[in-house]
Amino acid sequence: MNAPAKPLRGVLSPVLTPFNSDLSPAAPRFIKHCRWLLDQGVGLAIFGTNSEANSLSVQEKRGLLDALLDAGLPAHRMVPGTGTCALPDTIELSRHAVKAGCAGVLMLPPFYYKGVSDEGLFRSYAKVIEAVGDARLRIYLYHIPPVSQVAISLNLIDRLLKAYPGAIAGVKDSSGDWNNTAAMLKQFQPQGFDVFAGTETVLLQTMRGGGAGCITATGNVNPTAILRLYKTWQNPDADAQQQALNDTRAIFQKLPIIPAMKAAIAWKSGDEAWATVRPPLVELTDTQRRQLQTELDADQFEIPNAASLAHP
Amino acid sequence: MNAPAKPLRGVLSPVLTPFNSDLSPAAPRFIKHCRWLLDQGVGLAIFGTNSEANSLSVQEKRGLLDALLDAGLPAHRMVPGTGTCALPDTIELSRHAVKAGCAGVLMLPPFYYKGVSDEGLFRSYAKVIEAVGDARLRIYLYHIPPVSQVAISLNLIDRLLKAYPGAIAGVKDSSGDWNNTAAMLKQFQPQGFDVFAGTETVLLQTMRGGGAGCITATGNVNPTAILRLYKTWQNPDADAQQQALNDTRAIFQKLPIIPAMKAAIAWKSGDEAWATVRPPLVELTDTQRRQLQTELDADQFEIPNAASLAHP
């Protein structure tokens, strides 16, 4: 019923999840935002860390994915996050994504227990692959130890690739450790294992190292410039482009980044509801918001066609 | 339909969750183990860290609680863990526990995002309390920063107690930091906020400090001796009892403790299926198991009536 998944390349964004004032997911805003991201050329890594996805129930995630599909958005541009603490939840979400025809899934390791072994993580991924039992399953491993506190080691990737070469498709490296990204690029990218930077601040380095692109939070608010570097990274101005990306990123990153991105969309779209976050996150204070706006103005920051993100 | 919850005291155990070989929860073994714990005088903190509860889906947790109730086990001896990453899951599980007549719920803070503010955690607990909207809800805060990586500060407890004195019932302190337990005992126990040690290794200190008891992993395997100290902590041999408890605990704790406890039950009951754990945990190696058995034999360790834990 859907085109077979094909290898992903380029810029994807962990799509922000808008909420209503009662903290329920705001599906119409979510659809608009996803459509807008696709219009900018950005792929949909829905249900990532910056999507507050682990603050959503399995049912809510299924419902939001179905809402996108019902709205006619193309599954082959979607890479839903499906990794949770609990094997049955990860299996259910992954199965649902594969059946929907998604290009892949971005899979956190189970992250409650700390200090677990590579053997235990291998078994976790293996169980999911075997339970889903579908040749279309393409897993992007999600390495984000600063948040998950559970790392995906090079040895684990090696073992998974040998056991499940068809299912293990790549990685999002959000370690913040360039040496780790470089090691993944060197050891695994030549095998067709696609390495995505976890932030656009190392996009140029990643492309020079043969990587596949980036999956980055600020794709939600600054897609044009990030995509331009992805497309023109061999141009003479690439380093200057990278510096400009870093400057914009720094403005968001010095604040709690999820509330900051939502505040920027609320501001530029005029739709205040966009600022809502789910606990345990907290929206920006007025002072933080003024700081954000002042610095973004100084950076001549714009969200193209921002009004289209407002609802209703 | 159920007796109102009354303040808990004594020794509770985060009940081990037995699995079948296909990794599905083994409800009949779970019922047997819970009944055995009650027979030993130990309360049922089902769905704790040592229950592998965060490796279970919401549906599985609901199903296991219902299985206990259907088997006639008393809800007023149960304190299910209901804290998850996602507000709707925490609300659903807490509502289900309250409706079942459980004595309380043990509630982790949302634990995916790290470095979150007390304000964000306050809002998380507040939202659950308001959404459950039932005066019978009694929350035991679950402070286990070595695993959750998200702490429950004294300031947060103070604020929650002032806002929701009826709902905030106590804490399980698994920080491993006696100074923190002592501070909680001093500041909050006099207000009727019940402080439970998170391990029996500080049970005597906790009782001397006016605490309510302990909620401890090894209650699953060594209940008699732990309960004896709880009941006789004012006796002259209390320090010697504490030392004996510590010696037994150390045997389990030098190994991965959940697989070790399950291996001990498999060994003593003769029911090998008990050794099964869900990924990302891994069962003991043969070498680890021999070490465990040798050291437990030297400790003259026994599980009373262990054969009753075997299934079928």
XYZ file of C-alpha atoms in Angstrom:
624
model
C 0.000 0.000 0.000
C 3.024 2.256 0.328
C 6.209 2.705 -1.624
C 9.065 0.687 -0.140
C 11.323 2.632 2.163
C 14.453 3.982 0.523
C 17.627 5.229 2.162
C 17.214 8.604 3.769
C 19.547 11.482 3.148
C 19.501 15.139 4.045
C 18.075 17.180 6.856
C 15.407 15.851 9.161
C 13.930 17.408 12.218
C 12.620 15.876 15.415
C 9.259 17.548 14.943
C 8.045 19.683 17.831
C 4.770 18.388 19.277
C 2.265 21.207 19.834
C -0.125 20.898 22.758
C -3.490 22.406 23.577
C -3.912 24.336 26.805
C -5.148 21.148 28.501
C -1.816 19.549 27.444
C -3.441 17.193 24.938
C -1.588 16.940 21.606
C -2.749 19.565 19.106
C -3.049 17.411 15.988
C -4.079 20.202 13.581
C -1.020 22.282 14.527
C 1.151 19.189 14.276
C -0.093 18.495 10.748
C 0.511 22.113 9.721
C 3.999 22.067 11.139
C 4.873 18.796 9.415
C 3.524 20.066 6.102
C 5.557 23.238 6.530
C 8.717 21.251 7.286
C 8.231 19.156 4.159
C 7.694 22.354 2.151
C 11.082 23.545 3.420
C 12.643 20.245 2.349
C 13.049 18.828 5.832
C 12.175 15.213 6.657
C 9.987 14.276 9.593
C 11.737 12.614 12.503
C 8.529 12.757 14.517
C 8.666 11.600 18.149
C 12.256 12.487 18.906
C 13.702 14.007 22.060
C 12.749 17.502 20.933
C 9.237 16.246 20.189
C 8.699 15.565 23.917
C 7.927 12.079 22.619
C 8.747 10.322 25.842
C 6.131 12.525 27.481
C 3.520 11.005 25.135
C 1.695 7.707 25.584
C 1.894 4.974 22.967
C -1.707 5.732 22.065
C -0.965 9.426 21.561
C 1.983 8.632 19.299
C -0.066 6.209 17.232
C -2.819 8.797 16.981
C -0.499 11.574 15.832
C 1.121 9.405 13.173
C -2.311 8.350 11.941
C -3.375 12.005 11.842
C -0.457 12.822 9.548
C -1.269 9.918 7.263
C -4.956 10.813 7.203
C -3.939 14.337 6.214
C -2.112 12.868 3.243
C 1.456 13.461 4.361
C 3.894 11.004 2.825
C 5.063 8.177 5.094
C 8.266 7.800 3.109
C 9.429 11.153 4.535
C 8.784 10.043 8.115
C 11.127 8.431 10.638
C 9.154 8.115 13.869
C 10.932 7.625 17.152
C 9.806 4.271 18.509
C 12.340 3.403 21.221
C 10.924 3.305 24.748
C 11.826 1.686 28.061
C 9.478 -1.213 27.451
C 9.955 -3.850 24.777
C 6.231 -4.290 24.019
C 5.814 -0.535 23.493
C 8.838 -0.349 21.200
C 7.556 -3.325 19.216
C 4.061 -1.883 18.905
C 5.250 1.533 17.748
C 7.789 0.073 15.330
C 5.263 -2.317 13.827
C 2.807 0.533 13.407
C 5.428 2.677 11.653
C 6.478 -0.108 9.308
C 2.896 -0.923 8.390
C 2.338 2.762 7.653
C 5.241 2.696 5.183
C 7.557 4.991 7.123
C 11.078 5.338 5.754
C 12.535 4.088 8.988
C 12.318 4.339 12.742
C 14.633 6.164 15.126
C 15.151 3.879 18.076
C 16.402 4.815 21.509
C 17.775 1.981 23.580
C 15.686 1.127 26.657
C 16.777 3.916 28.973
C 15.522 3.328 32.501
C 18.211 0.961 33.722
C 21.717 2.416 33.672
C 24.979 0.566 33.260
C 23.360 -2.184 31.208
C 25.518 -4.409 29.026
C 25.914 -4.398 25.265
C 24.548 -7.931 25.398
C 21.343 -6.660 27.000
C 21.023 -3.851 24.447
C 21.715 -6.255 21.606
C 18.929 -8.507 22.852
C 16.588 -5.516 23.075
C 17.110 -4.540 19.452
C 17.097 -8.172 18.321
C 13.782 -8.845 20.034
C 12.198 -5.835 18.344
C 13.490 -6.831 14.908
C 12.275 -10.396 15.326
C 8.918 -9.398 16.764
C 8.217 -6.871 14.005
C 9.317 -9.524 11.506
C 9.053 -7.279 8.460
C 11.796 -6.855 5.878
C 10.784 -3.200 5.465
C 11.928 -2.333 8.998
C 14.849 0.072 8.873
C 16.240 1.102 12.245
C 18.239 4.247 12.869
C 19.941 3.793 16.220
C 19.554 6.793 18.480
C 22.731 7.529 20.413
C 22.073 10.371 22.857
C 23.898 9.553 26.094
C 23.579 13.070 27.563
C 19.817 12.453 27.849
C 19.247 8.698 27.690
C 22.347 7.957 29.804
C 22.511 4.670 27.895
C 25.047 4.680 25.091
C 25.166 2.747 21.834
C 28.768 1.632 21.549
C 30.692 0.971 18.363
C 30.889 -2.678 19.376
C 27.121 -2.863 19.690
C 26.633 -1.333 16.241
C 29.131 -3.765 14.775
C 27.347 -6.719 16.289
C 23.907 -5.515 15.232
C 25.066 -4.811 11.671
C 26.482 -8.307 11.351
C 23.355 -9.950 12.717
C 20.750 -7.734 11.006
C 22.371 -6.004 8.018
C 18.997 -5.313 6.402
C 17.321 -3.819 9.440
C 20.116 -1.722 10.917
C 20.138 1.323 8.656
C 22.064 4.026 10.446
C 22.467 6.227 13.488
C 21.663 9.652 14.829
C 24.690 10.598 16.868
C 23.678 13.124 19.509
C 26.619 12.355 21.738
C 28.113 15.811 21.277
C 31.437 13.998 20.838
C 32.863 14.536 17.365
C 35.426 11.763 17.870
C 32.566 9.334 18.219
C 30.834 10.595 15.054
C 34.132 10.392 13.193
C 34.648 6.815 14.346
C 31.155 5.837 13.198
C 31.717 7.514 9.820
C 34.984 5.682 9.343
C 33.928 2.272 10.561
C 30.311 1.975 9.426
C 29.376 4.513 6.743
C 31.305 2.568 4.052
C 29.020 -0.400 4.816
C 25.978 1.681 3.912
C 25.176 2.439 7.533
C 24.066 6.069 7.369
C 25.527 8.392 9.952
C 23.433 11.459 10.746
C 24.812 14.225 12.880
C 22.571 14.944 15.840
C 22.996 18.691 15.412
C 23.662 20.999 12.470
C 26.703 22.376 14.286
C 28.679 19.424 12.916
C 26.826 19.116 9.616
C 29.772 20.274 7.499
C 32.192 17.932 9.259
C 29.699 15.100 8.854
C 29.282 15.714 5.122
C 33.047 15.969 4.644
C 33.314 12.646 6.441
C 30.877 11.012 4.034
C 27.827 11.146 6.295
C 24.151 11.199 5.357
C 23.063 14.552 6.787
C 21.663 15.634 10.110
C 18.611 15.130 12.260
C 18.462 18.301 14.237
C 16.196 20.112 16.668
C 16.610 23.523 15.111
C 15.426 22.183 11.774
C 12.056 23.081 13.337
C 12.818 26.806 13.195
C 15.823 27.357 10.940
C 15.325 24.857 8.105
C 16.294 26.977 5.112
C 19.850 27.741 6.131
C 20.508 24.219 7.384
C 19.231 22.714 4.164
C 21.290 25.126 2.108
C 24.484 23.956 3.765
C 23.458 20.341 3.266
C 22.994 20.986 -0.449
C 26.042 23.210 -0.980
C 28.566 21.848 1.499
C 31.178 21.614 -1.246
C 30.872 25.334 -2.045
C 33.610 27.789 -1.006
C 31.291 29.501 1.481
C 30.541 26.305 3.391
C 32.569 27.245 6.466
C 30.891 30.642 6.598
C 27.501 28.960 6.298
C 28.405 26.612 9.115
C 29.428 29.524 11.317
C 26.113 31.270 10.675
C 24.219 28.098 11.577
C 26.204 27.805 14.785
C 25.432 31.399 15.740
C 21.696 30.861 15.374
C 21.820 27.529 17.161
C 23.663 29.106 20.078
C 20.820 31.542 20.652
C 18.365 28.685 21.114
C 20.749 26.430 22.931
C 21.639 28.829 25.716
C 18.011 28.539 26.796
C 16.032 25.347 27.402
C 15.902 24.499 23.711
C 12.455 22.910 23.378
C 10.580 25.757 25.104
C 12.767 28.229 23.205
C 11.888 26.795 19.797
C 8.216 26.682 20.696
C 8.381 30.288 21.917
C 9.980 31.343 18.642
C 7.181 29.730 16.638
C 4.549 31.263 18.930
C 6.160 34.660 18.412
C 6.628 34.482 14.660
C 3.321 32.769 13.886
C 1.285 34.828 16.328
C -0.217 31.621 17.719
C 0.520 31.781 21.438
C -0.639 28.215 22.072
C 2.561 27.069 20.371
C 4.511 28.005 23.511
C 2.882 25.209 25.516
C 5.095 22.374 26.769
C 4.240 19.296 28.775
C 5.689 18.819 32.253
C 8.382 18.150 33.320
C 9.352 20.894 30.845
C 8.461 24.481 31.604
C 7.824 27.261 29.110
C 10.274 30.190 28.970
C 9.917 32.986 31.490
C 9.086 36.445 30.170
C 12.704 37.453 30.695
C 13.985 34.457 28.766
C 11.523 35.166 26.000
C 12.607 38.784 25.696
C 16.228 37.644 25.560
C 15.389 35.143 22.834
C 13.539 37.707 20.742
C 16.240 40.335 21.119
C 18.978 37.937 20.109
C 16.992 36.466 17.225
C 16.250 39.969 15.951
C 19.950 40.806 16.078
C 20.589 37.605 14.133
C 17.985 38.701 11.530
C 16.246 35.424 12.176
C 13.036 34.698 10.289
C 10.735 31.687 10.015
C 9.601 31.567 6.378
C 5.842 31.636 5.961
C 5.439 31.520 9.734
C 1.795 32.562 9.598
C 0.961 29.193 8.049
C 1.884 27.550 11.354
C -0.890 29.353 13.245
C -4.093 27.568 14.123
C -6.883 28.027 13.459
C -15.835 -1.304 47.305
C -12.542 -1.368 49.177
C -11.408 -0.344 52.609
C -9.912 3.155 52.622
C -6.162 3.284 52.382
C -4.397 3.639 55.717
C -0.855 4.744 56.388
C 1.652 2.099 55.532
C 4.354 0.948 57.872
C 6.850 -1.830 57.839
C 8.680 -3.754 55.176
C 7.580 -3.727 51.563
C 9.240 -5.233 48.570
C 9.358 -4.112 44.963
C 7.961 -7.423 43.789
C 10.020 -9.284 41.187
C 8.082 -9.784 37.960
C 8.445 -13.344 36.675
C 8.435 -13.884 32.905
C 7.657 -16.817 30.665
C 10.285 -17.992 28.203
C 8.679 -15.785 25.518
C 9.241 -12.839 27.914
C 5.535 -12.333 28.584
C 4.683 -11.733 32.255
C 4.035 -14.971 34.131
C 0.929 -14.002 36.073
C 0.497 -17.289 37.996
C 4.076 -17.076 39.324
C 3.541 -13.408 40.141
C 0.426 -14.232 42.169
C 2.248 -17.000 44.021
C 5.152 -14.744 44.823
C 2.890 -11.949 46.072
C 0.942 -14.356 48.239
C 4.208 -15.724 49.638
C 5.456 -12.190 50.398
C 2.236 -11.382 52.267
C 2.591 -14.645 54.204
C 6.049 -13.470 55.284
C 4.543 -10.137 56.380
C 5.944 -8.097 53.516
C 3.844 -5.512 51.663
C 3.590 -5.418 47.888
C 5.363 -2.529 46.193
C 4.591 -4.065 42.804
C 6.052 -2.347 39.739
C 9.184 -0.908 41.290
C 12.664 -0.716 39.838
C 13.409 -4.283 40.881
C 10.140 -5.383 39.286
C 11.498 -4.425 35.848
C 8.360 -2.286 35.801
C 9.680 0.203 33.302
C 10.209 -2.714 30.954
C 6.450 -3.406 31.102
C 3.740 -1.683 29.096
C 0.871 0.130 30.791
C -1.416 -2.677 29.656
C 0.827 -5.334 31.192
C 0.935 -3.473 34.507
C -2.833 -3.067 34.566
C -3.204 -6.749 33.737
C -0.878 -7.915 36.495
C -2.579 -5.770 39.130
C -5.965 -7.075 38.013
C -4.630 -10.631 38.200
C -3.644 -10.103 41.835
C -7.042 -8.657 42.676
C -8.849 -11.454 40.850
C -6.798 -13.923 42.889
C -8.160 -12.298 46.039
C -5.008 -10.558 47.220
C -5.724 -7.501 49.363
C -5.339 -4.137 47.611
C -4.673 -2.418 50.932
C -1.297 -4.202 51.068
C -0.322 -2.963 47.601
C 1.615 0.132 46.561
C 2.027 -0.094 42.781
C 4.674 1.932 41.029
C 2.852 4.264 38.658
C 5.442 6.898 37.710
C 6.475 6.866 34.050
C 7.969 9.320 31.560
C 4.572 10.226 30.188
C 1.903 12.103 32.110
C -1.059 10.204 30.576
C 0.494 6.852 31.495
C 1.177 7.961 35.061
C -2.376 9.257 35.363
C -3.897 6.077 33.954
C -1.896 3.766 36.210
C -2.495 5.909 39.300
C -6.228 6.122 38.648
C -6.383 2.367 38.174
C -4.532 1.777 41.458
C -6.746 4.159 43.401
C -9.917 2.631 41.997
C -8.617 -0.796 42.988
C -8.244 0.387 46.584
C -4.463 0.232 46.752
C -2.856 1.657 49.879
C -0.859 4.107 47.823
C 1.233 4.504 44.721
C 5.006 4.792 44.436
C 5.678 7.503 41.903
C 8.892 8.102 40.002
C 9.302 11.554 38.549
C 9.250 11.661 34.727
C 12.772 10.470 34.015
C 13.634 10.911 30.342
C 14.643 14.573 30.398
C 17.570 15.364 32.661
C 18.314 18.583 34.474
C 14.642 19.508 34.688
C 13.513 22.089 37.218
C 11.665 21.567 40.482
C 8.927 23.691 38.935
C 8.563 21.168 36.105
C 8.510 18.234 38.523
C 6.010 20.023 40.763
C 3.735 20.497 37.764
C 4.091 16.832 36.851
C 2.943 15.640 40.258
C 0.271 18.344 40.473
C -1.193 17.357 37.099
C -1.424 13.718 38.183
C -3.082 14.585 41.477
C -5.590 16.853 39.771
C -6.309 14.441 36.933
C -6.843 11.481 39.269
C -9.047 13.749 41.386
C -9.655 11.223 44.135
C -9.153 11.910 47.839
C -7.972 8.330 48.303
C -4.816 8.949 46.253
C -1.741 8.623 48.442
C 1.553 9.216 46.687
C 4.888 7.923 47.902
C 7.545 9.889 46.052
C 10.246 7.697 44.599
C 13.688 9.244 44.941
C 16.215 7.070 43.129
C 18.682 9.367 41.390
C 21.279 6.631 40.706
C 18.782 5.088 38.263
C 16.243 7.761 37.340
C 18.907 10.497 37.203
C 16.114 12.864 38.206
C 16.117 13.744 41.890
C 13.292 14.727 44.220
C 14.719 17.579 46.240
C 13.766 18.589 49.759
C 12.414 21.826 48.333
C 10.160 19.939 45.953
C 8.802 17.766 48.771
C 8.171 20.847 50.878
C 6.267 22.519 48.089
C 4.227 19.410 47.255
C 3.361 18.806 50.918
C 2.096 22.355 51.292
C 0.009 22.187 48.122
C -1.300 18.626 48.490
C -0.989 17.550 52.134
C -3.577 14.806 51.697
C -2.087 13.237 48.605
C 1.626 13.401 49.382
C 2.083 10.522 51.791
C 5.774 9.771 51.942
C 8.942 8.816 50.140
C 11.098 5.856 49.265
C 14.638 7.176 49.493
C 16.902 5.089 47.274
C 19.525 7.788 46.961
C 22.101 5.755 48.829
C 22.882 8.980 50.688
C 22.136 8.682 54.392
C 22.444 12.437 54.877
C 19.521 12.864 52.532
C 17.408 10.279 54.365
C 18.283 11.921 57.675
C 17.233 15.314 56.334
C 13.908 13.928 55.129
C 13.313 12.245 58.491
C 14.030 15.464 60.347
C 12.154 17.846 58.097
C 9.125 15.859 56.973
C 8.481 12.765 59.090
C 7.084 14.893 61.958
C 4.453 16.165 59.516
C 3.219 12.607 58.960
C 5.186 12.226 55.725
C 6.429 8.661 55.934
C 10.066 8.097 55.117
C 10.932 4.606 53.897
C 14.523 3.554 53.476
C 15.184 2.295 49.963
C 17.304 -0.565 51.287
C 17.364 -2.624 54.478
C 21.015 -1.691 54.963
C 19.827 1.535 56.606
C 16.670 0.106 58.191
C 17.951 0.417 61.746
C 19.110 4.002 61.209
C 15.764 4.813 59.615
C 13.774 3.368 62.512
C 15.968 5.174 65.044
C 15.269 8.349 63.106
C 11.522 7.838 63.381
C 10.989 6.459 59.876
C 8.241 4.183 58.604
C 10.238 1.149 57.493
C 11.824 0.132 54.240
C 10.866 -0.757 50.700
C 13.647 -3.037 49.647
C 14.619 -5.291 46.770
C 15.924 -8.107 48.915
C 12.584 -8.322 50.677
C 11.891 -10.639 47.735
C 14.373 -13.224 48.980
C 15.264 -12.441 52.589
C 12.002 -11.238 54.107
C 12.105 -12.984 57.478
C 15.292 -11.426 58.773
C 14.410 -7.970 57.466
C 10.983 -8.089 59.057
C 12.469 -9.295 62.331
C 14.691 -6.238 62.542
C 11.759 -3.982 61.687
C 9.780 -5.476 64.558
C 12.584 -5.667 67.108
C 14.753 -2.685 66.251
C 14.720 -1.568 69.872
C 16.174 -4.879 71.077
C 19.801 -5.133 72.224
C 20.724 -7.332 69.256
C 19.536 -4.811 66.661
C 23.009 -3.835 65.479
C 23.959 -7.486 65.090
C 20.764 -8.097 63.127
C 21.579 -5.146 60.907
C 25.052 -6.503 60.256
C 23.634 -9.897 59.264
C 21.199 -8.208 56.878
C 24.048 -6.251 55.341
C 26.110 -9.394 54.823
C 23.305 -11.115 52.930
C 22.500 -8.016 50.925
C 26.143 -7.685 49.883
C 26.078 -11.141 48.315
C 23.231 -10.110 46.016
C 24.446 -6.592 45.453
C 27.896 -7.511 44.168
C 26.093 -9.099 41.207
C 23.419 -7.514 39.003
C 20.817 -7.628 41.756
C 17.628 -8.334 39.797
C 19.029 -11.355 37.903
C 20.702 -12.486 41.134
C 17.460 -12.473 43.128
C 15.654 -14.264 40.327
C 18.447 -16.838 40.121
C 18.202 -17.421 43.868
C 14.472 -18.084 43.619
C 14.987 -20.358 40.594
C 17.588 -22.284 42.573
C 15.689 -22.601 45.831
C 12.259 -23.241 44.278
C 13.539 -25.567 41.576
C 11.579 -23.542 38.997
C 14.190 -22.545 36.441
C 11.845 -20.188 34.590
C 12.214 -17.810 37.526
C 15.676 -16.871 36.259
C 14.229 -15.144 33.184
C 14.698 -11.372 32.863
C 13.561 -8.985 30.160
C 16.114 -7.116 28.052
C 17.993 -4.866 28.580
C 18.743 -7.001 31.645
C 20.619 -10.253 31.224
C 20.410 -13.331 33.420
C 23.466 -14.360 35.470
C 26.219 -16.327 33.774
C 26.900 -19.819 35.039
C 29.980 -18.511 36.818
C 28.026 -15.754 38.512
C 25.379 -18.221 39.509
C 27.895 -20.601 41.068
C 29.416 -17.683 42.964
C 25.980 -16.659 44.232
C 25.112 -20.158 45.378
C 28.456 -20.701 47.091
C 28.236 -17.433 48.971
C 24.597 -17.909 49.910
C 25.384 -21.390 51.217
C 28.211 -19.962 53.313
C 25.711 -17.380 54.627
C 23.301 -20.235 55.506
C 20.745 -18.457 53.372
C 17.314 -20.038 52.961
C 14.070 -18.958 51.330
C 11.291 -20.187 53.621
C 8.776 -22.427 51.878
C 10.557 -21.824 48.573
C 8.813 -24.749 46.868
C 5.557 -22.782 47.005
C 7.047 -20.309 44.516
C 7.403 -22.961 41.812
C 4.925 -23.145 38.977
C 3.056 -25.162 38.040
